[in-house]
mmCIF file of C-alpha atoms and ligand atoms in Angstrom:
data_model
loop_
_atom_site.group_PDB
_atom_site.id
_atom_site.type_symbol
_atom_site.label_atom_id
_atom_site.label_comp_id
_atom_site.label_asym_id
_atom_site.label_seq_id
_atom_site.Cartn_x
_atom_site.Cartn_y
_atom_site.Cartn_z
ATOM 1 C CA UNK A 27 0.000 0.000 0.000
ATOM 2 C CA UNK A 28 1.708 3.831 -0.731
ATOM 3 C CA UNK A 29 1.131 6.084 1.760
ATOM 4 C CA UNK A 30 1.143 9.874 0.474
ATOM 5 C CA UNK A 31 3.813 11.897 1.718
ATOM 6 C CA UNK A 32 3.546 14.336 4.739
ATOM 7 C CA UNK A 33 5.994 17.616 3.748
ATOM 8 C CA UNK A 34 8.943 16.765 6.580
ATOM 9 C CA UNK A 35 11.535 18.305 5.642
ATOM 10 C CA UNK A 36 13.637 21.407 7.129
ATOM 11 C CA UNK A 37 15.868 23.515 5.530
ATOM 12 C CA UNK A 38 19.051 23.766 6.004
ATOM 13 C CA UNK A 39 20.768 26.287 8.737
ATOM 14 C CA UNK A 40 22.979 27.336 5.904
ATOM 15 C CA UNK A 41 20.604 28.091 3.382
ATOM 16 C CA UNK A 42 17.812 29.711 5.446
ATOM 17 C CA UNK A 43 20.364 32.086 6.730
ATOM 18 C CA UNK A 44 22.667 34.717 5.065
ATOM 19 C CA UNK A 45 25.658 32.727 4.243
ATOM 20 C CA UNK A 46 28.050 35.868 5.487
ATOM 21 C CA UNK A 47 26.477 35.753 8.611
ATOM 22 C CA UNK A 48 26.491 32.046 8.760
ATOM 23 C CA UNK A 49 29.767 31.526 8.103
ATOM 24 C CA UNK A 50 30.579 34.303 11.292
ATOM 25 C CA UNK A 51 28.471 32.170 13.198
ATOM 26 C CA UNK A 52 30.067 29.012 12.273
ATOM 27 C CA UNK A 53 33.809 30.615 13.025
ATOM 28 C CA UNK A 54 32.221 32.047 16.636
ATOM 29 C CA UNK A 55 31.125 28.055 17.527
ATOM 30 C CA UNK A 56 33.957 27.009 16.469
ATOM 31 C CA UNK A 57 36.128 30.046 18.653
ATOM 32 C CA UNK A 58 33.938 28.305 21.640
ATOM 33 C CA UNK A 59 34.567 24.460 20.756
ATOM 34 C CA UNK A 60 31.518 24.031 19.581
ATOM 35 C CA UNK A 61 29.478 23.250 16.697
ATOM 36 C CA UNK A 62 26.913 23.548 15.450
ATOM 37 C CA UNK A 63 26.317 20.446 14.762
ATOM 38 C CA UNK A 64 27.095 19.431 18.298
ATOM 39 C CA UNK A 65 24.843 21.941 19.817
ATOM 40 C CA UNK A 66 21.918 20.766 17.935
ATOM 41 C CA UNK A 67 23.368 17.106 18.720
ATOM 42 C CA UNK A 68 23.245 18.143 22.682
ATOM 43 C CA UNK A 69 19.742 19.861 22.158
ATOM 44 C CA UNK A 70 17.823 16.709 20.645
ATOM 45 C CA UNK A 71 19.842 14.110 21.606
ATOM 46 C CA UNK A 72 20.765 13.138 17.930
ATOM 47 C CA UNK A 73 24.181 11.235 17.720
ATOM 48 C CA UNK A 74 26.953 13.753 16.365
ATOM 49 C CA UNK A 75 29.852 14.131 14.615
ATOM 50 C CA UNK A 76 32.723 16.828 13.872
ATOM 51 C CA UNK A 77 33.062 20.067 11.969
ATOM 52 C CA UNK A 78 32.320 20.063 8.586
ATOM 53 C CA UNK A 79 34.846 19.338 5.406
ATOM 54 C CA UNK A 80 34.677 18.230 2.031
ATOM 55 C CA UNK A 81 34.648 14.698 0.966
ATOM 56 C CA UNK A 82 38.279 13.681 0.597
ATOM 57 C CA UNK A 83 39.914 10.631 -1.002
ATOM 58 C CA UNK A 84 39.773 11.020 -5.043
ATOM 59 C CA UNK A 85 40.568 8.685 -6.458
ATOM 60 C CA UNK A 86 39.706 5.756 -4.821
ATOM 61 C CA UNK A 87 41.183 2.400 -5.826
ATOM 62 C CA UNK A 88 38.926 0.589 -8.509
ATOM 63 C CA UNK A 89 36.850 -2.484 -7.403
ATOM 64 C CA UNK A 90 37.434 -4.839 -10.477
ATOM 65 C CA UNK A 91 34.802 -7.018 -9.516
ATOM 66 C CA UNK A 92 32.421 -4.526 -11.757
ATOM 67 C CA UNK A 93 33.588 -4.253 -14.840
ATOM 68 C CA UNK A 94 32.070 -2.599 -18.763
ATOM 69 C CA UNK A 95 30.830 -4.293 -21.677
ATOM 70 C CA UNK A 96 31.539 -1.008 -23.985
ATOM 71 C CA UNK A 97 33.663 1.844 -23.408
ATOM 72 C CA UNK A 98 33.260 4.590 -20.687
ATOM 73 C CA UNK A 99 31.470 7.502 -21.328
ATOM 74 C CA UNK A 100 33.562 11.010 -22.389
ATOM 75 C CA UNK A 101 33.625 13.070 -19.141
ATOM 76 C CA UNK A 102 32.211 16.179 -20.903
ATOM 77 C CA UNK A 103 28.810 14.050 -22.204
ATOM 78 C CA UNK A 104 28.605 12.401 -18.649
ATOM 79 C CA UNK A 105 28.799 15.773 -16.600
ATOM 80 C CA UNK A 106 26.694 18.546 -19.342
ATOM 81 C CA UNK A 107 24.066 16.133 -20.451
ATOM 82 C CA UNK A 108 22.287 16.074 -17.250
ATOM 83 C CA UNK A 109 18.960 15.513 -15.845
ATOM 84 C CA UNK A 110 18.339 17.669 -12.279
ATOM 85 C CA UNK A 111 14.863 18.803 -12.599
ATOM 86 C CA UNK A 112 15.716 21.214 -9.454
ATOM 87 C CA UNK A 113 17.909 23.701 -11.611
ATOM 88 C CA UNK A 114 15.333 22.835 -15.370
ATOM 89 C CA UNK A 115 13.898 20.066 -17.008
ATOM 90 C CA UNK A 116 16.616 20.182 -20.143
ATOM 91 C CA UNK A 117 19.336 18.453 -20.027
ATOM 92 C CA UNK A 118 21.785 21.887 -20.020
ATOM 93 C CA UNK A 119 21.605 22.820 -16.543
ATOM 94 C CA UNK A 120 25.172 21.845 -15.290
ATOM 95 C CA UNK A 121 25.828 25.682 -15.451
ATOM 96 C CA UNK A 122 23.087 26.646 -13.214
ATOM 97 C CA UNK A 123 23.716 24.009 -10.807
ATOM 98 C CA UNK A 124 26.942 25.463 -9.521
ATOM 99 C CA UNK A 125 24.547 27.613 -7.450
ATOM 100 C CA UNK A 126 24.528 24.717 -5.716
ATOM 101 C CA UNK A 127 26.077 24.791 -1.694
ATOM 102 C CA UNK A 128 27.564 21.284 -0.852
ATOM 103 C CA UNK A 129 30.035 22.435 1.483
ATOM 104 C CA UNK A 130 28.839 22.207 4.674
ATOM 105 C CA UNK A 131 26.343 19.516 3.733
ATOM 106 C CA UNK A 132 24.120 18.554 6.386
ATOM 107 C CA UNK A 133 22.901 14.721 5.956
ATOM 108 C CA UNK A 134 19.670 13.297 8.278
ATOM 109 C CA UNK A 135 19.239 9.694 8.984
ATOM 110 C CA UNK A 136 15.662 9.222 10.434
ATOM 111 C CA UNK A 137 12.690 6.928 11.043
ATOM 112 C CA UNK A 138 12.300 3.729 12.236
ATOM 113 C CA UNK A 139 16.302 3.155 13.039
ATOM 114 C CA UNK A 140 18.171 2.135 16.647
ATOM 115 C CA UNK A 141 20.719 5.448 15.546
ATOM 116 C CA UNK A 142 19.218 8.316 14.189
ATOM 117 C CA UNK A 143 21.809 11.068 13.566
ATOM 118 C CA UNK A 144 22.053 14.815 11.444
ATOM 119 C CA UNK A 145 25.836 14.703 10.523
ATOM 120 C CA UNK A 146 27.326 16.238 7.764
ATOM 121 C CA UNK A 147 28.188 14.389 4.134
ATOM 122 C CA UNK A 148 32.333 13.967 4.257
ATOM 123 C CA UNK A 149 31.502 12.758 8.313
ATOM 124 C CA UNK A 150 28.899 10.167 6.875
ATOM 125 C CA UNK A 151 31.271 8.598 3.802
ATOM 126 C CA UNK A 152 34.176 8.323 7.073
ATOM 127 C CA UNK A 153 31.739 6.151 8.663
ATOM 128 C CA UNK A 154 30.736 4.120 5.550
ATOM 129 C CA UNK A 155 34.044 4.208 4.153
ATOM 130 C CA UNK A 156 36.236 3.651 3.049
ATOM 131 C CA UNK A 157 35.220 4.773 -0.995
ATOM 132 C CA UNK A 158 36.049 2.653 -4.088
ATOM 133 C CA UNK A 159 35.396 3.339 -7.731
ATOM 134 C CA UNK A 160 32.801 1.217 -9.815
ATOM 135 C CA UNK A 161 32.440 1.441 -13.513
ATOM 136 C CA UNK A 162 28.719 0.825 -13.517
ATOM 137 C CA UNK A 163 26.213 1.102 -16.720
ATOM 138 C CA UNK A 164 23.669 3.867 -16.660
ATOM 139 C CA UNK A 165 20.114 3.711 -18.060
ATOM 140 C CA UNK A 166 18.007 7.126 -18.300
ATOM 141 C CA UNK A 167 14.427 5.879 -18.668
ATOM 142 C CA UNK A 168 14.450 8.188 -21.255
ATOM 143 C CA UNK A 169 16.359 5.729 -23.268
ATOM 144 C CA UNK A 170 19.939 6.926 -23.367
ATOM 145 C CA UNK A 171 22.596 5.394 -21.599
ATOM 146 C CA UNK A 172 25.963 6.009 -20.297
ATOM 147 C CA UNK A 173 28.898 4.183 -18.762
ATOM 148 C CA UNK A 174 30.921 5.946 -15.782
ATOM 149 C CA UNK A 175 33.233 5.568 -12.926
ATOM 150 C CA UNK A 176 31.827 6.495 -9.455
ATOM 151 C CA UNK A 177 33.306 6.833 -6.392
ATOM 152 C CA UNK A 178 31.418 6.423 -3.412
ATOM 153 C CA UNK A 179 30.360 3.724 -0.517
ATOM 154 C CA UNK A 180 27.746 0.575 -0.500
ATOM 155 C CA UNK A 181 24.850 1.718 0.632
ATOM 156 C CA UNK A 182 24.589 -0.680 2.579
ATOM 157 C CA UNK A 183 27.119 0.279 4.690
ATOM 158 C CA UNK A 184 24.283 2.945 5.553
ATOM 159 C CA UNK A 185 21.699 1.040 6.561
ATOM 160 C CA UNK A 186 24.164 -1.227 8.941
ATOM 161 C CA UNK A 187 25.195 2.610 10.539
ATOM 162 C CA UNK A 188 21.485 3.341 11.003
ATOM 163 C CA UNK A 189 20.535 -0.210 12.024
ATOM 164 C CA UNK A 190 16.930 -0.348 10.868
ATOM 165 C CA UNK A 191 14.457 -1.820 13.637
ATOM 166 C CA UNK A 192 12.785 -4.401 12.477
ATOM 167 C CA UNK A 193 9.490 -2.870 11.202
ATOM 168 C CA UNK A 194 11.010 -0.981 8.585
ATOM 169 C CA UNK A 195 10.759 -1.991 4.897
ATOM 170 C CA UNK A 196 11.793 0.594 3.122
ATOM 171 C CA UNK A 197 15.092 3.415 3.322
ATOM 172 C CA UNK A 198 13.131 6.488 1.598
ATOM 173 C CA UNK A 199 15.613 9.163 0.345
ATOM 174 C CA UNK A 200 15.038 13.082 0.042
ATOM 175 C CA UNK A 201 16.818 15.581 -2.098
ATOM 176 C CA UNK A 202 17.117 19.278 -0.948
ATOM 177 C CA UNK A 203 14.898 21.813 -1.205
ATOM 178 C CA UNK A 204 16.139 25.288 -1.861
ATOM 179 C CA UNK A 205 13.956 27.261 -4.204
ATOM 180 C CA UNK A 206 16.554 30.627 -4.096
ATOM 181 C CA UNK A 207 19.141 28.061 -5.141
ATOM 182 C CA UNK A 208 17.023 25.531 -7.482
ATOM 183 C CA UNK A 209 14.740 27.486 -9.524
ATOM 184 C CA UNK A 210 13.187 24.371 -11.072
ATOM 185 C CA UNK A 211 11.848 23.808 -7.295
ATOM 186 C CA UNK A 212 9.551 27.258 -7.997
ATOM 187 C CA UNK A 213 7.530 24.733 -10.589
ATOM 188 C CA UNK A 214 4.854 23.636 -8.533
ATOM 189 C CA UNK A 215 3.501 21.502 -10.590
ATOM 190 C CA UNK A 216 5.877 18.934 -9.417
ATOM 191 C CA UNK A 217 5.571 17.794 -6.070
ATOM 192 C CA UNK A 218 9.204 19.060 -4.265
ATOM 193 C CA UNK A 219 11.083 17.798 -2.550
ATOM 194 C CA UNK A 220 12.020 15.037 -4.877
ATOM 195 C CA UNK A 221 12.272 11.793 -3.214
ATOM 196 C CA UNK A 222 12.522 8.347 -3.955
ATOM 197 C CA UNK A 223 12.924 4.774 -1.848
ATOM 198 C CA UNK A 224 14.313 1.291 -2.167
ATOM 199 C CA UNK A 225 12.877 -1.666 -0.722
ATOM 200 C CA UNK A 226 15.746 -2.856 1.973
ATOM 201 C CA UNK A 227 16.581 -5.870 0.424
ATOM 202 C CA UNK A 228 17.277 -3.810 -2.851
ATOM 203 C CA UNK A 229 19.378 -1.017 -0.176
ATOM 204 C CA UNK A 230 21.145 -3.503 1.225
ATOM 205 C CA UNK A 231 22.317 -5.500 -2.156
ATOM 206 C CA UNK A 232 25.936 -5.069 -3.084
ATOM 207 C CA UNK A 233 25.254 -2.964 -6.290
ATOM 208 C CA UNK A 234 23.004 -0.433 -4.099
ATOM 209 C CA UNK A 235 25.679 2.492 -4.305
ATOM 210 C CA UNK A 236 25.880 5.791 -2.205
ATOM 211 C CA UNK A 237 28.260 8.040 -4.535
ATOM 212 C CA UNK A 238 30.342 10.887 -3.925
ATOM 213 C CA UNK A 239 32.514 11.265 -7.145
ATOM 214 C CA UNK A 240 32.774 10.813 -11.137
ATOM 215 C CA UNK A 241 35.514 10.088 -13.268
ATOM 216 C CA UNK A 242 37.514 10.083 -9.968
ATOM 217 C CA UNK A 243 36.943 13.610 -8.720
ATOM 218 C CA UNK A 244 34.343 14.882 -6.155
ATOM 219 C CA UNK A 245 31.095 14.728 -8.008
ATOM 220 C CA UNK A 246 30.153 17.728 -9.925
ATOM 221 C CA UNK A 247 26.755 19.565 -8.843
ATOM 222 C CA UNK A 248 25.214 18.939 -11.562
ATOM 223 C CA UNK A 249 25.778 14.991 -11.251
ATOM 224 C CA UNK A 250 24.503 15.156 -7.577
ATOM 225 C CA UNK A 251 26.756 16.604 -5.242
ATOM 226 C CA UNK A 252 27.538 15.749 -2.718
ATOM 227 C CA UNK A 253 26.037 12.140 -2.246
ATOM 228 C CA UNK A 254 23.647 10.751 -4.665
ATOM 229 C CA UNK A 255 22.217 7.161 -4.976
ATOM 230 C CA UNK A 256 23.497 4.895 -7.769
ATOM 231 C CA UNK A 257 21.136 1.760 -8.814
ATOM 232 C CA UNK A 258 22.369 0.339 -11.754
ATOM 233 C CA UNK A 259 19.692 -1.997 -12.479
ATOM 234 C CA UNK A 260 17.206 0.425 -12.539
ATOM 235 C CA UNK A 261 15.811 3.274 -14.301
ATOM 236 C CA UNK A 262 18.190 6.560 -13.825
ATOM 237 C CA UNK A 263 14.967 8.237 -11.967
ATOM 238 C CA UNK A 264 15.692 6.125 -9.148
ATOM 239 C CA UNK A 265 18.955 7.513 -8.191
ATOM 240 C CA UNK A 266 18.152 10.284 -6.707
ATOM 241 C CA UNK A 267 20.436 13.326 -6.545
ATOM 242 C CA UNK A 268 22.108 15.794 -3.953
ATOM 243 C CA UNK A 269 20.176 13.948 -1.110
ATOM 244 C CA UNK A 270 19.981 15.218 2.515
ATOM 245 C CA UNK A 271 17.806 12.861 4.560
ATOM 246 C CA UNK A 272 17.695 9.125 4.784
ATOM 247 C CA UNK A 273 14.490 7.970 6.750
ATOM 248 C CA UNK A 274 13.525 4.125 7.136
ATOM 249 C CA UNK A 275 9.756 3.215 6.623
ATOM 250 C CA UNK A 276 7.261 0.493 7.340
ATOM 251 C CA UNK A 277 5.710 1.592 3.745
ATOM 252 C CA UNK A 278 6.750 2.995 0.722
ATOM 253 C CA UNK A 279 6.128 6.301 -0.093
ATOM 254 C CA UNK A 280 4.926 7.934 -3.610
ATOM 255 C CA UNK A 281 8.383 9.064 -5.413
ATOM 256 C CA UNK A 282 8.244 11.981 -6.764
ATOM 257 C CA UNK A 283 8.130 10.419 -10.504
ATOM 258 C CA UNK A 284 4.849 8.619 -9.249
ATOM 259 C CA UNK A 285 3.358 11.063 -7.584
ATOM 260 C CA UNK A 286 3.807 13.247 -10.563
ATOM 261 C CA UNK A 287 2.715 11.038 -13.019
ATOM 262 C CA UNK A 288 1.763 7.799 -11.803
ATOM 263 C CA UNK A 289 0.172 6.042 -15.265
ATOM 264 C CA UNK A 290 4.296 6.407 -16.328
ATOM 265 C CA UNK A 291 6.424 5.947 -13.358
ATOM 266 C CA UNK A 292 6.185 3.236 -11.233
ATOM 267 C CA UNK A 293 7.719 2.278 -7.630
ATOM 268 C CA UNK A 294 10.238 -0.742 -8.753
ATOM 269 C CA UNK A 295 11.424 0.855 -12.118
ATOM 270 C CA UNK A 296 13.913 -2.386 -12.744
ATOM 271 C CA UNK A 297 14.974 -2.117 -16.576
ATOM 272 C CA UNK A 298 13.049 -4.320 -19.140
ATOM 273 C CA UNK A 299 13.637 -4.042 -23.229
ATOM 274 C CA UNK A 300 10.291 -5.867 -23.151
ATOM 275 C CA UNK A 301 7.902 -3.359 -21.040
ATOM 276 C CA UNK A 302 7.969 -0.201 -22.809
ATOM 277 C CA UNK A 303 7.184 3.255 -21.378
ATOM 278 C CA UNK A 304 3.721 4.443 -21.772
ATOM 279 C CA UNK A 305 5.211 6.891 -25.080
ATOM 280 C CA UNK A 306 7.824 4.862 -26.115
ATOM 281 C CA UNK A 307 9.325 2.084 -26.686
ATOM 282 C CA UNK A 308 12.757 0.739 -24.367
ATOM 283 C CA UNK A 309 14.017 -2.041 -27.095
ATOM 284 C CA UNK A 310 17.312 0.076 -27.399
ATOM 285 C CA UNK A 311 19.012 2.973 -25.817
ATOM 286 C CA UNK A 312 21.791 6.066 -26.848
ATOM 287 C CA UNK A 313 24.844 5.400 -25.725
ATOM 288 C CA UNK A 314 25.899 9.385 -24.777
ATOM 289 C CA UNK A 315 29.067 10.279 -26.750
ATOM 290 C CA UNK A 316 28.623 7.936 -29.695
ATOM 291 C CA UNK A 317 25.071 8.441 -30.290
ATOM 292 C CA UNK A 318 24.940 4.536 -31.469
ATOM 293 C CA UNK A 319 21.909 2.497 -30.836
ATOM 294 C CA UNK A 320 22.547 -0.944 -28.871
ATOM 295 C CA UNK A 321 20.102 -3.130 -27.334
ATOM 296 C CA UNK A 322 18.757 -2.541 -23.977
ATOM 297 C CA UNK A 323 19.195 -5.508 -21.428
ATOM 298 C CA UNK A 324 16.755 -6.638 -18.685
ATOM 299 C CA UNK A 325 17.955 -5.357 -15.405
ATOM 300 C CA UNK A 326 20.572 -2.757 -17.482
ATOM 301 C CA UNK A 327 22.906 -6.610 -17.651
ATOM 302 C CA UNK A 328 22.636 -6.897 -14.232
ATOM 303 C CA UNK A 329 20.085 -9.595 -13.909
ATOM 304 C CA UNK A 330 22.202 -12.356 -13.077
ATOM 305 C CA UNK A 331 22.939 -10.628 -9.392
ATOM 306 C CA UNK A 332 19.615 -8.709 -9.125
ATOM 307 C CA UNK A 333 16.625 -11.143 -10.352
ATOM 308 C CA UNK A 334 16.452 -13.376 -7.124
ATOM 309 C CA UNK A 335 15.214 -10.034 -5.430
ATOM 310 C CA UNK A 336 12.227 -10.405 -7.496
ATOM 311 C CA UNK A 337 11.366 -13.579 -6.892
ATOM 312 C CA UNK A 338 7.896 -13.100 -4.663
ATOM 313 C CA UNK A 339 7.037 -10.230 -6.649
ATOM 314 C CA UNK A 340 4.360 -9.475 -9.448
ATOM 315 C CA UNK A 341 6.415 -9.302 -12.585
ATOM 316 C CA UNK A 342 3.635 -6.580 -13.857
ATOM 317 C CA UNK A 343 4.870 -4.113 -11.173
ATOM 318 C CA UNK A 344 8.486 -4.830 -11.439
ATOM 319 C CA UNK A 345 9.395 -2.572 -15.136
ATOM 320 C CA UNK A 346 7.929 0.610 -14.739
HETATM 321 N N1 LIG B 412 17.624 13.394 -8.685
HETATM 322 C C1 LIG B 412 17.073 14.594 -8.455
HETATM 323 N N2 LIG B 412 17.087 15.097 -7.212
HETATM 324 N N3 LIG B 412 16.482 15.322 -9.443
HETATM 325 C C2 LIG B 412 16.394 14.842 -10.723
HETATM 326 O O1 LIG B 412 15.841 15.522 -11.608
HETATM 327 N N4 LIG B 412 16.903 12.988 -12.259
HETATM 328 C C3 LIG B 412 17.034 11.532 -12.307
HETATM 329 C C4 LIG B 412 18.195 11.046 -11.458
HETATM 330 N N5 LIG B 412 18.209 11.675 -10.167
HETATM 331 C C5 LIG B 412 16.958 13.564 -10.991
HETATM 332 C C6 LIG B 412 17.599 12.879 -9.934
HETATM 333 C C7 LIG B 412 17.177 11.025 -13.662
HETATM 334 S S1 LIG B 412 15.749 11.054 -14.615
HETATM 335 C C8 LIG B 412 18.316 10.500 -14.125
HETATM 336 S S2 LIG B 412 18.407 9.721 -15.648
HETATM 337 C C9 LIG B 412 19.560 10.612 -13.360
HETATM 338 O O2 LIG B 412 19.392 11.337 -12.136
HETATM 339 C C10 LIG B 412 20.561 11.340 -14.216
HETATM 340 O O3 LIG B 412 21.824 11.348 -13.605
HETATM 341 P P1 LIG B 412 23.003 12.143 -14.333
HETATM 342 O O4 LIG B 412 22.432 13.493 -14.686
HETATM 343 O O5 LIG B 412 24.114 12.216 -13.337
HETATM 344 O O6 LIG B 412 23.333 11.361 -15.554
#
């Protein structure tokens, strides 16, 4: 059963304030050993961590257990053909997303979890660390396709930091919301913040990828700094970008593709050649750079590690 979303989320300290004065404020706590962070930490009772940094550790050694069936992906398609609805719904927003503020980058892990902590992105990936680089395949629903290296952490390294309580199903992930920064976010038509979810069993399987970097760099804004989710298997609208709180749920909420459009975008959104979209058909995809056509594979070629999560489930849910 979905449950419809309640609006939950907070902004940011740093982007409700004036960053000037924020930044004074930041350099007084820090004057009086303190942080902010650690004051709200002492104040709720939240588990805390240290002042904030950048994610560090590019490039991380290459885990050759993932390897390509065609070439990578030329950096410059990967990181200016972008989709980040936030900052425009064409693809040529990589320019406007350097508006973007990931540095501090506060990070919320709620809901129905033993730990429960705010902590900020680079203290998070020390935790979950430590980072290796993937070359994974990447299918836009939208039927183009790209292969990249990330950087980042299993996800499931997450969820064993949180330690979900029993009861929950689901790990439900939100991207920012920031209107003065992401214009897009003024649309509304579309129901912000974005968010999307994973059943655990998909969170917690070894593809399920929390990433921090591209082509061994930090990631760039427009690719979803600072931490974005990487699910290879399943349509790109599932990795949600730039994300900020990590809640575990009994049920699964409606994403933000469903809620938007739910005849066209469904909760499990595993790739299929065989189910096409409502407008279109997903036989074959783009590859970015080359422009050549190939043939789309069930589960993006992952189906040999992925399918036995599907086993219990109706297949008519499963590819859209
Ligand atoms: N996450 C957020 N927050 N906003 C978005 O618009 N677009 C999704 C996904 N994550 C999106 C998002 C879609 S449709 C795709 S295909 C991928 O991001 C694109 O990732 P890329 O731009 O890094 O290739």
């Amino acid at each position: 059963m979905l449950l419809k979303r309640t609006p939950s989320w907070h902004m940011k300290e740093s982007l409700a304030t004036d960053e000037h004065i924020y930044h004074n404020r930041r350099q007084f706590l820090k004057a009086a050993g303190l942080s902010g962070v650690g004051l709200m930490a002492a104040s709720t009772g939240l588990s805390s961590l240290a002042e904030a940094a950048p994610i560090t550790g590019f490039p991380a050694m290459r885990n050759q257990a993932y390897q390509l069936d065609r070439d990578i992906t030329p950096e410059d398609e990967a990181t200016t053909y972008t989709n980040f609805y936030e900052f425009g719904s064409n693809k040529n927003i990589w320019r406007k997303a350097q508006k973007l503020v990931t540095d501090p980058w506060m990070v919320t892990i709620d809901g129905l979890c033993q730990n429960p902590m705010e902590l900020d992105a680079a203290d998070l990936i020390k935790k979950t660390g430590p980072m290796e680089e993937r070359l994974y395949r990447h299918r836009c629903v939208e039927a183009w396709a790209m292969a990249v290296p990330w950087t980042g952490v299993p996800l499931a390294k997450l969820v064993a930091l949180a330690d979900p309580k029993p009861e929950a199903r689901y790990l439900v992930m939100e991207t920012f919301l920031d209107p003065k920064v992401a214009p897009g976010q003024s649309q509304s038509w579309f129901p912000w913040p974005y968010v999307e979810a994973l059943r655990l069993d998909e969170a917690t399987h070894e593809l399920a990828f929390l990433a921090t970097g591209l082509y061994g760099k930090e990631m760039p804004k427009q690719n979803g700094a600072p931490i974005r989710l990487v699910v290879p298997w399943k349509y790109g609208f599932k990795s949600i970008k730039s994300i900020t709180r990590f809640s575990f749920a009994a049920e699964a909420p409606l994403s933000f593709w469903q809620e938007s459009n739910g005849n066209e975008y469904g909760f499990f959104a595993n790739v299929n050649p065989e189910v096409p979209h409502r407008r279109w058909s997903q036989a074959t995809e783009r590859l970015l750079g080359t422009n050549e056509r190939v043939p789309t594979q069930l589960y993006n070629g992952y189906g040999d590690l992925v399918a036995g999560l599907y086993q219990n489930d109706n297949p008519k849910e499963l590819f859209f």
